[in-house]
Amino acid sequence: MPSTGPRGAAEIGSRNEMETVVVAAGLMVQRGRVLLAQRREEDEQGLLWEFPGGKVEEGEEPRQALEREIEEELGMEVAAGELFDAAYHFYPSRPILLLVYRCRILKGLPRPLMCRDLRWASPEEMRDLAMPAADEPIRMHLLFRGEDSSDTVLTSEG
């Protein structure tokens, strides 16, 4: 077996070769409640609740990707606004860069077209929901800033 140099270098090399997946998600708020989507049971990390959105395709701007994903998955039109927060998480299968944008709903009502369920959750309710590790820093950002008042960050206008 060829030498890989210092102990563990082969593992580090394999991690560096993994391509980071960029995911754009939307922060949509109405009456102090955040829109969350529940992943389908058969999906990776099935049944966990997440900020709706999806992968940014090659050559796609993250806001455009988010608007496309929301249309496909929830059947509504949104305007992706300013970046609310970003989080990086290294899953065993691949690293994820999660970009969360404030979104304003332009047209339609959210429907669970490509997810198991949807819910408008208060910050208090969000504490008890199982969410992917990549979403955790975003949830903590919302909870620790006292957004339950809904007058600052948690507005649908962004």
Short mmCIF file of N, CA, C and O in Angstrom, two decimals, residues 28 35 37 40 52-53 66-79 104-115 118:
data_model
loop_
_atom_site.label_atom_id
_atom_site.label_comp_id
_atom_site.label_asym_id
_atom_site.label_seq_id
_atom_site.Cartn_x
_atom_site.Cartn_y
_atom_site.Cartn_z
N MET A 28 -39.23 32.94 5.31
CA MET A 28 -40.53 33.56 5.04
C MET A 28 -41.30 33.62 6.34
O MET A 28 -41.43 32.60 7.02
N LEU A 35 -42.07 29.92 8.00
CA LEU A 35 -42.49 28.80 7.17
C LEU A 35 -41.39 27.74 7.15
O LEU A 35 -40.24 28.02 6.80
N ALA A 37 -40.59 23.48 6.05
CA ALA A 37 -41.01 22.33 5.26
C ALA A 37 -40.47 21.06 5.90
O ALA A 37 -39.33 21.04 6.38
N ARG A 40 -39.62 14.60 3.04
CA ARG A 40 -40.32 13.32 2.88
C ARG A 40 -39.55 12.22 3.63
O ARG A 40 -38.33 12.28 3.75
N PRO A 52 -37.37 26.10 3.68
CA PRO A 52 -37.55 25.61 2.31
C PRO A 52 -36.55 26.21 1.34
O PRO A 52 -36.13 27.35 1.47
N GLY A 53 -36.19 25.41 0.35
CA GLY A 53 -35.24 25.83 -0.67
C GLY A 53 -34.63 24.61 -1.33
O GLY A 53 -35.22 23.54 -1.34
N LEU A 66 -33.21 29.90 -5.44
CA LEU A 66 -34.20 29.86 -4.37
C LEU A 66 -35.60 30.12 -4.92
O LEU A 66 -36.55 29.40 -4.60
N GLU A 67 -35.74 31.13 -5.75
CA GLU A 67 -37.04 31.43 -6.32
C GLU A 67 -37.56 30.26 -7.16
O GLU A 67 -38.74 29.90 -7.09
N ARG A 68 -36.67 29.61 -7.92
CA ARG A 68 -37.04 28.44 -8.71
C ARG A 68 -37.47 27.28 -7.81
O ARG A 68 -38.50 26.64 -8.03
N GLU A 69 -36.67 27.01 -6.78
CA GLU A 69 -36.96 25.90 -5.87
C GLU A 69 -38.29 26.10 -5.13
O GLU A 69 -39.06 25.15 -4.97
N ILE A 70 -38.56 27.30 -4.69
CA ILE A 70 -39.82 27.58 -3.98
C ILE A 70 -41.01 27.37 -4.93
O ILE A 70 -42.03 26.79 -4.54
N GLU A 71 -40.85 27.80 -6.17
CA GLU A 71 -41.92 27.59 -7.17
C GLU A 71 -42.16 26.09 -7.38
O GLU A 71 -43.30 25.62 -7.36
N GLU A 72 -41.08 25.32 -7.53
CA GLU A 72 -41.19 23.88 -7.78
C GLU A 72 -41.71 23.12 -6.56
O GLU A 72 -42.54 22.23 -6.70
N GLU A 73 -41.22 23.46 -5.39
CA GLU A 73 -41.53 22.67 -4.19
C GLU A 73 -42.77 23.12 -3.44
O GLU A 73 -43.42 22.31 -2.79
N LEU A 74 -43.08 24.42 -3.51
CA LEU A 74 -44.21 24.95 -2.73
C LEU A 74 -45.30 25.58 -3.60
O LEU A 74 -46.33 25.98 -3.08
N GLY A 75 -45.04 25.70 -4.91
CA GLY A 75 -46.05 26.23 -5.82
C GLY A 75 -46.40 27.68 -5.63
O GLY A 75 -47.53 28.09 -5.87
N MET A 76 -45.45 28.48 -5.19
CA MET A 76 -45.72 29.91 -5.03
C MET A 76 -44.54 30.73 -5.54
O MET A 76 -43.43 30.22 -5.68
N GLU A 77 -44.83 31.98 -5.81
CA GLU A 77 -43.81 32.89 -6.31
C GLU A 77 -43.31 33.76 -5.17
O GLU A 77 -44.11 34.34 -4.43
N VAL A 78 -41.97 33.83 -5.03
CA VAL A 78 -41.38 34.68 -4.00
C VAL A 78 -40.31 35.57 -4.62
O VAL A 78 -39.80 35.29 -5.69
N ALA A 79 -40.00 36.63 -3.92
CA ALA A 79 -38.86 37.49 -4.26
C ALA A 79 -37.82 37.27 -3.18
O ALA A 79 -38.08 37.54 -2.00
N ARG A 104 -40.03 37.45 0.28
CA ARG A 104 -41.37 38.04 0.32
C ARG A 104 -42.23 37.22 -0.63
O ARG A 104 -41.86 36.98 -1.78
N ILE A 105 -43.38 36.78 -0.15
CA ILE A 105 -44.29 36.01 -0.99
C ILE A 105 -45.02 36.98 -1.92
O ILE A 105 -45.64 37.93 -1.47
N LEU A 106 -44.89 36.71 -3.22
CA LEU A 106 -45.52 37.57 -4.21
C LEU A 106 -46.87 37.03 -4.66
O LEU A 106 -47.81 37.80 -4.91
N LYS A 107 -46.96 35.70 -4.79
CA LYS A 107 -48.17 35.12 -5.37
C LYS A 107 -48.33 33.67 -4.90
O LYS A 107 -47.36 32.91 -4.89
N GLY A 108 -49.54 33.32 -4.52
CA GLY A 108 -49.85 31.95 -4.17
C GLY A 108 -49.74 31.67 -2.69
O GLY A 108 -49.26 32.49 -1.91
N LEU A 109 -50.22 30.49 -2.33
CA LEU A 109 -50.13 29.99 -0.97
C LEU A 109 -49.23 28.77 -0.98
O LEU A 109 -49.28 27.98 -1.93
N PRO A 110 -48.43 28.58 0.06
CA PRO A 110 -47.54 27.42 0.07
C PRO A 110 -48.31 26.10 0.12
O PRO A 110 -49.27 25.97 0.88
N ARG A 111 -47.89 25.18 -0.75
CA ARG A 111 -48.46 23.83 -0.79
C ARG A 111 -47.32 22.83 -0.75
O ARG A 111 -46.29 23.05 -1.40
N PRO A 112 -47.47 21.71 -0.06
CA PRO A 112 -46.39 20.73 0.03
C PRO A 112 -46.28 19.85 -1.23
O PRO A 112 -46.62 18.68 -1.22
N LEU A 113 -45.79 20.43 -2.33
CA LEU A 113 -45.71 19.70 -3.59
C LEU A 113 -44.57 18.69 -3.61
O LEU A 113 -44.71 17.61 -4.19
N MET A 114 -43.44 19.04 -2.99
CA MET A 114 -42.27 18.15 -3.01
C MET A 114 -41.71 17.96 -1.60
O MET A 114 -40.52 17.76 -1.42
N CYS A 115 -42.58 18.04 -0.62
CA CYS A 115 -42.19 17.79 0.76
C CYS A 115 -43.37 17.11 1.44
O CYS A 115 -44.46 17.03 0.87
N LEU A 118 -45.95 21.18 5.55
CA LEU A 118 -45.52 22.57 5.78
C LEU A 118 -46.14 23.04 7.07
O LEU A 118 -47.22 22.58 7.45
#
